[in-house]
Amino acid sequence: MYALSQVVAGKTLMVDLPSQYGLFPEIVGPLFKLIGLSVFKLSVFFAILQLASMSALFYVLSSLIKTKVIRLVVGLALVMVTFETTLFVAGI
């Protein structure tokens, strides 16, 4: 969040500040310059990316798996593996 907020404020990574998690703030910085930066907007953005990647993966898997029961099990396994940490923390 710090590196992204600095990029939105006009600074540049690797010149003005180091980035611990790569150069993603330079890629998504222009978007957040337009819509504004907040924790909620950043969380929604990453949730949309997560949903898009899971949908693309499920689309590929469903095109390869023809049996509906196995497709359902694979879809559930994909969701469980993805959100396993949240379920573990919640005690489920």
Short mmCIF file of N, CA, C and O in Angstrom, two decimals:
data_model
loop_
_atom_site.label_atom_id
_atom_site.label_comp_id
_atom_site.label_asym_id
_atom_site.label_seq_id
_atom_site.Cartn_x
_atom_site.Cartn_y
_atom_site.Cartn_z
N MET A 1 0.83 -1.19 0.00
CA MET A 1 0.00 0.00 0.00
C MET A 1 0.87 1.25 0.00
O MET A 1 0.54 2.22 -0.66
N TYR A 2 1.99 1.22 0.72
CA TYR A 2 2.86 2.40 0.79
C TYR A 2 3.43 2.74 -0.58
O TYR A 2 3.38 3.91 -1.01
N ALA A 3 3.96 1.75 -1.27
CA ALA A 3 4.57 2.02 -2.57
C ALA A 3 3.52 2.53 -3.56
O ALA A 3 3.79 3.47 -4.32
N LEU A 4 2.34 1.95 -3.52
CA LEU A 4 1.27 2.40 -4.42
C LEU A 4 0.85 3.83 -4.09
O LEU A 4 0.64 4.64 -4.99
N SER A 5 0.73 4.14 -2.82
CA SER A 5 0.33 5.50 -2.45
C SER A 5 1.39 6.52 -2.87
O SER A 5 1.05 7.64 -3.26
N GLN A 6 2.65 6.13 -2.82
CA GLN A 6 3.70 7.05 -3.25
C GLN A 6 3.69 7.25 -4.77
O GLN A 6 3.93 8.35 -5.25
N VAL A 7 3.40 6.20 -5.51
CA VAL A 7 3.30 6.33 -6.97
C VAL A 7 2.11 7.19 -7.34
O VAL A 7 2.19 8.04 -8.24
N VAL A 8 0.98 6.99 -6.66
CA VAL A 8 -0.20 7.81 -6.92
C VAL A 8 0.11 9.28 -6.60
O VAL A 8 -0.39 10.19 -7.26
N ALA A 9 0.96 9.51 -5.61
CA ALA A 9 1.33 10.87 -5.23
C ALA A 9 2.34 11.49 -6.19
O ALA A 9 2.66 12.67 -6.08
N GLY A 10 2.86 10.71 -7.14
CA GLY A 10 3.74 11.26 -8.16
C GLY A 10 5.19 10.81 -8.09
O GLY A 10 6.00 11.21 -8.92
N LYS A 11 5.53 9.99 -7.14
CA LYS A 11 6.91 9.50 -7.05
C LYS A 11 7.09 8.30 -7.97
O LYS A 11 6.13 7.74 -8.47
N THR A 12 8.34 7.90 -8.17
CA THR A 12 8.66 6.79 -9.05
C THR A 12 9.43 5.74 -8.27
O THR A 12 10.35 6.06 -7.52
N LEU A 13 9.05 4.49 -8.49
CA LEU A 13 9.76 3.39 -7.84
C LEU A 13 11.19 3.31 -8.34
O LEU A 13 11.49 3.68 -9.47
N MET A 14 12.05 2.79 -7.51
CA MET A 14 13.47 2.56 -7.79
C MET A 14 14.25 3.87 -7.90
O MET A 14 15.46 3.84 -7.97
N VAL A 15 13.57 5.02 -7.94
CA VAL A 15 14.25 6.31 -7.94
C VAL A 15 13.99 7.00 -6.61
O VAL A 15 14.91 7.40 -5.91
N ASP A 16 12.70 7.13 -6.27
CA ASP A 16 12.32 7.83 -5.05
C ASP A 16 12.17 6.90 -3.86
O ASP A 16 12.29 7.34 -2.72
N LEU A 17 11.86 5.64 -4.11
CA LEU A 17 11.65 4.71 -3.01
C LEU A 17 11.82 3.28 -3.51
O LEU A 17 11.63 3.01 -4.70
N PRO A 18 12.19 2.35 -2.62
CA PRO A 18 12.27 0.94 -3.03
C PRO A 18 10.88 0.30 -2.97
O PRO A 18 9.99 0.77 -2.26
N SER A 19 10.71 -0.75 -3.74
CA SER A 19 9.44 -1.48 -3.73
C SER A 19 9.71 -2.92 -3.33
O SER A 19 10.48 -3.62 -3.99
N GLN A 20 9.08 -3.34 -2.26
CA GLN A 20 9.32 -4.68 -1.74
C GLN A 20 8.63 -5.75 -2.59
O GLN A 20 9.11 -6.87 -2.69
N TYR A 21 7.51 -5.41 -3.20
CA TYR A 21 6.71 -6.42 -3.91
C TYR A 21 6.70 -6.22 -5.42
O TYR A 21 5.72 -6.47 -6.08
N GLY A 22 7.77 -5.75 -5.98
CA GLY A 22 7.85 -5.63 -7.42
C GLY A 22 7.39 -4.28 -7.91
O GLY A 22 7.27 -3.32 -7.16
N LEU A 23 7.13 -4.20 -9.19
CA LEU A 23 6.79 -2.93 -9.81
C LEU A 23 5.30 -2.78 -10.11
O LEU A 23 4.91 -1.96 -10.94
N PHE A 24 4.45 -3.53 -9.43
CA PHE A 24 3.02 -3.44 -9.70
C PHE A 24 2.45 -2.04 -9.46
O PHE A 24 1.51 -1.64 -10.16
N PRO A 25 2.99 -1.25 -8.52
CA PRO A 25 2.41 0.10 -8.36
C PRO A 25 2.55 0.97 -9.61
O PRO A 25 1.69 1.80 -9.87
N GLU A 26 3.60 0.76 -10.38
CA GLU A 26 3.76 1.52 -11.62
C GLU A 26 2.71 1.13 -12.65
O GLU A 26 2.32 1.93 -13.49
N ILE A 27 2.22 -0.11 -12.58
CA ILE A 27 1.24 -0.59 -13.53
C ILE A 27 -0.16 -0.13 -13.15
O ILE A 27 -0.92 0.33 -14.00
N VAL A 28 -0.52 -0.26 -11.88
CA VAL A 28 -1.87 0.09 -11.45
C VAL A 28 -1.98 1.51 -10.92
O VAL A 28 -3.08 1.99 -10.65
N GLY A 29 -0.87 2.21 -10.80
CA GLY A 29 -0.87 3.58 -10.31
C GLY A 29 -1.75 4.52 -11.12
O GLY A 29 -2.52 5.30 -10.53
N PRO A 30 -1.69 4.49 -12.46
CA PRO A 30 -2.55 5.39 -13.23
C PRO A 30 -4.05 5.17 -12.98
O PRO A 30 -4.83 6.12 -12.98
N LEU A 31 -4.45 3.93 -12.76
CA LEU A 31 -5.85 3.66 -12.46
C LEU A 31 -6.26 4.33 -11.16
O LEU A 31 -7.32 4.98 -11.08
N PHE A 32 -5.43 4.20 -10.14
CA PHE A 32 -5.76 4.79 -8.85
C PHE A 32 -5.58 6.30 -8.82
O PHE A 32 -6.14 6.97 -7.96
N LYS A 33 -4.82 6.84 -9.77
CA LYS A 33 -4.78 8.30 -9.91
C LYS A 33 -6.13 8.82 -10.40
O LYS A 33 -6.55 9.91 -10.05
N LEU A 34 -6.79 8.00 -11.23
CA LEU A 34 -8.11 8.40 -11.75
C LEU A 34 -9.23 8.23 -10.72
O LEU A 34 -10.07 9.12 -10.57
N ILE A 35 -9.25 7.08 -10.06
CA ILE A 35 -10.38 6.79 -9.16
C ILE A 35 -10.10 7.13 -7.71
O ILE A 35 -11.02 7.09 -6.89
N GLY A 36 -8.86 7.47 -7.38
CA GLY A 36 -8.51 7.73 -5.98
C GLY A 36 -8.09 6.45 -5.29
O GLY A 36 -8.52 5.35 -5.67
N LEU A 37 -7.28 6.60 -4.28
CA LEU A 37 -6.74 5.43 -3.58
C LEU A 37 -7.31 5.35 -2.17
O LEU A 37 -7.28 6.32 -1.43
N SER A 38 -7.85 4.20 -1.85
CA SER A 38 -8.27 3.90 -0.48
C SER A 38 -8.10 2.40 -0.27
O SER A 38 -7.95 1.64 -1.24
N VAL A 39 -8.13 1.98 0.97
CA VAL A 39 -7.99 0.56 1.26
C VAL A 39 -9.15 -0.21 0.65
O VAL A 39 -8.97 -1.30 0.09
N PHE A 40 -10.35 0.34 0.71
CA PHE A 40 -11.52 -0.33 0.14
C PHE A 40 -11.38 -0.50 -1.37
O PHE A 40 -11.62 -1.58 -1.91
N LYS A 41 -11.00 0.57 -2.07
CA LYS A 41 -10.87 0.49 -3.53
C LYS A 41 -9.76 -0.48 -3.93
O LYS A 41 -9.91 -1.22 -4.91
N LEU A 42 -8.67 -0.50 -3.17
CA LEU A 42 -7.59 -1.45 -3.46
C LEU A 42 -8.05 -2.88 -3.22
O LEU A 42 -7.77 -3.77 -4.03
N SER A 43 -8.82 -3.11 -2.15
CA SER A 43 -9.34 -4.45 -1.87
C SER A 43 -10.30 -4.90 -2.95
O SER A 43 -10.27 -6.06 -3.39
N VAL A 44 -11.17 -4.01 -3.41
CA VAL A 44 -12.11 -4.35 -4.49
C VAL A 44 -11.35 -4.65 -5.78
O VAL A 44 -11.68 -5.61 -6.49
N PHE A 45 -10.32 -3.88 -6.07
CA PHE A 45 -9.51 -4.11 -7.26
C PHE A 45 -8.87 -5.50 -7.24
O PHE A 45 -8.94 -6.24 -8.22
N PHE A 46 -8.25 -5.86 -6.10
CA PHE A 46 -7.63 -7.17 -6.01
C PHE A 46 -8.66 -8.30 -5.99
O PHE A 46 -8.39 -9.40 -6.49
N ALA A 47 -9.85 -8.05 -5.45
CA ALA A 47 -10.91 -9.05 -5.49
C ALA A 47 -11.37 -9.29 -6.92
O ALA A 47 -11.62 -10.44 -7.32
N ILE A 48 -11.45 -8.24 -7.70
CA ILE A 48 -11.82 -8.39 -9.12
C ILE A 48 -10.75 -9.17 -9.87
O ILE A 48 -11.07 -10.04 -10.70
N LEU A 49 -9.49 -8.88 -9.60
CA LEU A 49 -8.41 -9.65 -10.24
C LEU A 49 -8.46 -11.13 -9.84
O LEU A 49 -8.26 -12.01 -10.69
N GLN A 50 -8.74 -11.39 -8.56
CA GLN A 50 -8.85 -12.77 -8.09
C GLN A 50 -10.01 -13.49 -8.77
O GLN A 50 -9.89 -14.64 -9.20
N LEU A 51 -11.14 -12.81 -8.87
CA LEU A 51 -12.31 -13.39 -9.52
C LEU A 51 -12.04 -13.67 -11.00
O LEU A 51 -12.41 -14.72 -11.52
N ALA A 52 -11.37 -12.73 -11.66
CA ALA A 52 -11.06 -12.93 -13.08
C ALA A 52 -10.11 -14.11 -13.29
O ALA A 52 -10.30 -14.92 -14.20
N SER A 53 -9.10 -14.22 -12.44
CA SER A 53 -8.15 -15.33 -12.62
C SER A 53 -8.78 -16.68 -12.31
O SER A 53 -8.54 -17.66 -13.00
N MET A 54 -9.62 -16.72 -11.26
CA MET A 54 -10.30 -17.98 -10.95
C MET A 54 -11.30 -18.36 -12.04
O MET A 54 -11.44 -19.54 -12.38
N SER A 55 -11.98 -17.37 -12.61
CA SER A 55 -12.93 -17.65 -13.69
C SER A 55 -12.21 -18.18 -14.92
O SER A 55 -12.67 -19.12 -15.57
N ALA A 56 -11.07 -17.58 -15.25
CA ALA A 56 -10.30 -18.06 -16.41
C ALA A 56 -9.79 -19.47 -16.19
O ALA A 56 -9.86 -20.33 -17.09
N LEU A 57 -9.30 -19.75 -14.98
CA LEU A 57 -8.82 -21.09 -14.67
C LEU A 57 -9.96 -22.11 -14.71
O LEU A 57 -9.82 -23.19 -15.28
N PHE A 58 -11.12 -21.75 -14.15
CA PHE A 58 -12.25 -22.66 -14.18
C PHE A 58 -12.76 -22.87 -15.60
O PHE A 58 -13.18 -23.97 -15.96
N TYR A 59 -12.71 -21.84 -16.44
CA TYR A 59 -13.12 -21.98 -17.84
C TYR A 59 -12.24 -22.99 -18.56
O TYR A 59 -12.74 -23.86 -19.29
N VAL A 60 -10.93 -22.90 -18.36
CA VAL A 60 -10.02 -23.85 -19.00
C VAL A 60 -10.26 -25.26 -18.47
O VAL A 60 -10.33 -26.22 -19.24
N LEU A 61 -10.41 -25.39 -17.15
CA LEU A 61 -10.64 -26.71 -16.57
C LEU A 61 -11.97 -27.30 -17.04
O LEU A 61 -12.06 -28.49 -17.33
N SER A 62 -13.00 -26.46 -17.14
CA SER A 62 -14.29 -26.99 -17.56
C SER A 62 -14.30 -27.37 -19.04
O SER A 62 -15.07 -28.23 -19.45
N SER A 63 -13.44 -26.75 -19.83
CA SER A 63 -13.37 -27.16 -21.23
C SER A 63 -12.62 -28.49 -21.38
O SER A 63 -12.83 -29.21 -22.34
N LEU A 64 -11.75 -28.81 -20.42
CA LEU A 64 -11.00 -30.06 -20.48
C LEU A 64 -11.73 -31.22 -19.81
O LEU A 64 -11.52 -32.37 -20.17
N ILE A 65 -12.58 -30.91 -18.83
CA ILE A 65 -13.30 -31.95 -18.09
C ILE A 65 -14.74 -31.99 -18.58
O ILE A 65 -15.47 -31.01 -18.48
N LYS A 66 -15.16 -33.14 -19.06
CA LYS A 66 -16.50 -33.25 -19.65
C LYS A 66 -17.55 -33.77 -18.67
O LYS A 66 -18.73 -33.50 -18.82
N THR A 67 -17.15 -34.50 -17.65
CA THR A 67 -18.10 -35.05 -16.69
C THR A 67 -18.52 -33.96 -15.71
O THR A 67 -17.69 -33.31 -15.08
N LYS A 68 -19.84 -33.74 -15.58
CA LYS A 68 -20.34 -32.65 -14.75
C LYS A 68 -20.00 -32.81 -13.27
O LYS A 68 -19.70 -31.83 -12.59
N VAL A 69 -20.02 -34.03 -12.79
CA VAL A 69 -19.73 -34.27 -11.37
C VAL A 69 -18.27 -33.93 -11.07
O VAL A 69 -17.97 -33.25 -10.08
N ILE A 70 -17.37 -34.38 -11.93
CA ILE A 70 -15.95 -34.09 -11.72
C ILE A 70 -15.69 -32.59 -11.88
O ILE A 70 -14.90 -32.01 -11.15
N ARG A 71 -16.39 -31.96 -12.84
CA ARG A 71 -16.25 -30.52 -13.02
C ARG A 71 -16.68 -29.77 -11.77
O ARG A 71 -16.03 -28.81 -11.35
N LEU A 72 -17.74 -30.21 -11.13
CA LEU A 72 -18.21 -29.59 -9.89
C LEU A 72 -17.21 -29.79 -8.76
O LEU A 72 -16.89 -28.86 -8.02
N VAL A 73 -16.67 -31.01 -8.66
CA VAL A 73 -15.67 -31.29 -7.62
C VAL A 73 -14.42 -30.45 -7.85
O VAL A 73 -13.85 -29.89 -6.89
N VAL A 74 -13.98 -30.31 -9.09
CA VAL A 74 -12.80 -29.51 -9.40
C VAL A 74 -13.06 -28.04 -9.07
O VAL A 74 -12.21 -27.35 -8.51
N GLY A 75 -14.25 -27.54 -9.38
CA GLY A 75 -14.60 -26.17 -9.05
C GLY A 75 -14.61 -25.92 -7.55
O GLY A 75 -14.09 -24.91 -7.08
N LEU A 76 -15.18 -26.84 -6.81
CA LEU A 76 -15.17 -26.71 -5.36
C LEU A 76 -13.76 -26.80 -4.78
O LEU A 76 -13.41 -26.07 -3.85
N ALA A 77 -12.96 -27.69 -5.34
CA ALA A 77 -11.57 -27.81 -4.88
C ALA A 77 -10.78 -26.53 -5.18
O ALA A 77 -9.98 -26.08 -4.36
N LEU A 78 -11.05 -25.92 -6.32
CA LEU A 78 -10.40 -24.67 -6.67
C LEU A 78 -10.75 -23.57 -5.68
O LEU A 78 -9.88 -22.84 -5.20
N VAL A 79 -12.01 -23.47 -5.32
CA VAL A 79 -12.44 -22.47 -4.34
C VAL A 79 -11.85 -22.77 -2.97
O VAL A 79 -11.38 -21.86 -2.26
N MET A 80 -11.86 -24.03 -2.56
CA MET A 80 -11.33 -24.40 -1.25
C MET A 80 -9.83 -24.13 -1.15
O MET A 80 -9.36 -23.62 -0.13
N VAL A 81 -9.08 -24.44 -2.19
CA VAL A 81 -7.64 -24.20 -2.16
C VAL A 81 -7.35 -22.70 -2.15
O VAL A 81 -6.46 -22.23 -1.44
N THR A 82 -8.12 -21.95 -2.90
CA THR A 82 -7.90 -20.51 -2.99
C THR A 82 -8.21 -19.81 -1.67
O THR A 82 -7.47 -18.93 -1.23
N PHE A 83 -9.30 -20.19 -1.03
CA PHE A 83 -9.73 -19.51 0.19
C PHE A 83 -9.47 -20.33 1.44
O PHE A 83 -10.09 -20.12 2.48
N GLU A 84 -8.52 -21.24 1.35
CA GLU A 84 -8.21 -22.14 2.45
C GLU A 84 -7.74 -21.39 3.69
O GLU A 84 -8.13 -21.70 4.81
N THR A 85 -6.93 -20.38 3.52
CA THR A 85 -6.42 -19.62 4.66
C THR A 85 -7.55 -18.91 5.39
O THR A 85 -7.60 -18.91 6.62
N THR A 86 -8.47 -18.32 4.65
CA THR A 86 -9.62 -17.63 5.27
C THR A 86 -10.46 -18.61 6.04
O THR A 86 -10.91 -18.32 7.16
N LEU A 87 -10.69 -19.78 5.48
CA LEU A 87 -11.48 -20.79 6.17
C LEU A 87 -10.76 -21.30 7.43
O LEU A 87 -11.38 -21.53 8.46
N PHE A 88 -9.44 -21.43 7.34
CA PHE A 88 -8.67 -21.90 8.50
C PHE A 88 -8.71 -20.87 9.62
O PHE A 88 -8.89 -21.23 10.78
N VAL A 89 -8.56 -19.62 9.29
CA VAL A 89 -8.58 -18.56 10.30
C VAL A 89 -9.97 -18.48 10.94
O VAL A 89 -10.11 -18.25 12.14
N ALA A 90 -11.01 -18.70 10.13
CA ALA A 90 -12.38 -18.63 10.65
C ALA A 90 -12.72 -19.85 11.47
O ALA A 90 -13.76 -19.89 12.13
N GLY A 91 -11.89 -20.89 11.46
CA GLY A 91 -12.13 -22.07 12.26
C GLY A 91 -12.99 -23.11 11.57
O GLY A 91 -13.52 -24.02 12.21
N ILE A 92 -13.13 -23.01 10.26
CA ILE A 92 -13.96 -23.99 9.52
C ILE A 92 -13.06 -25.11 9.04
O ILE A 92 -12.04 -24.90 8.46
#
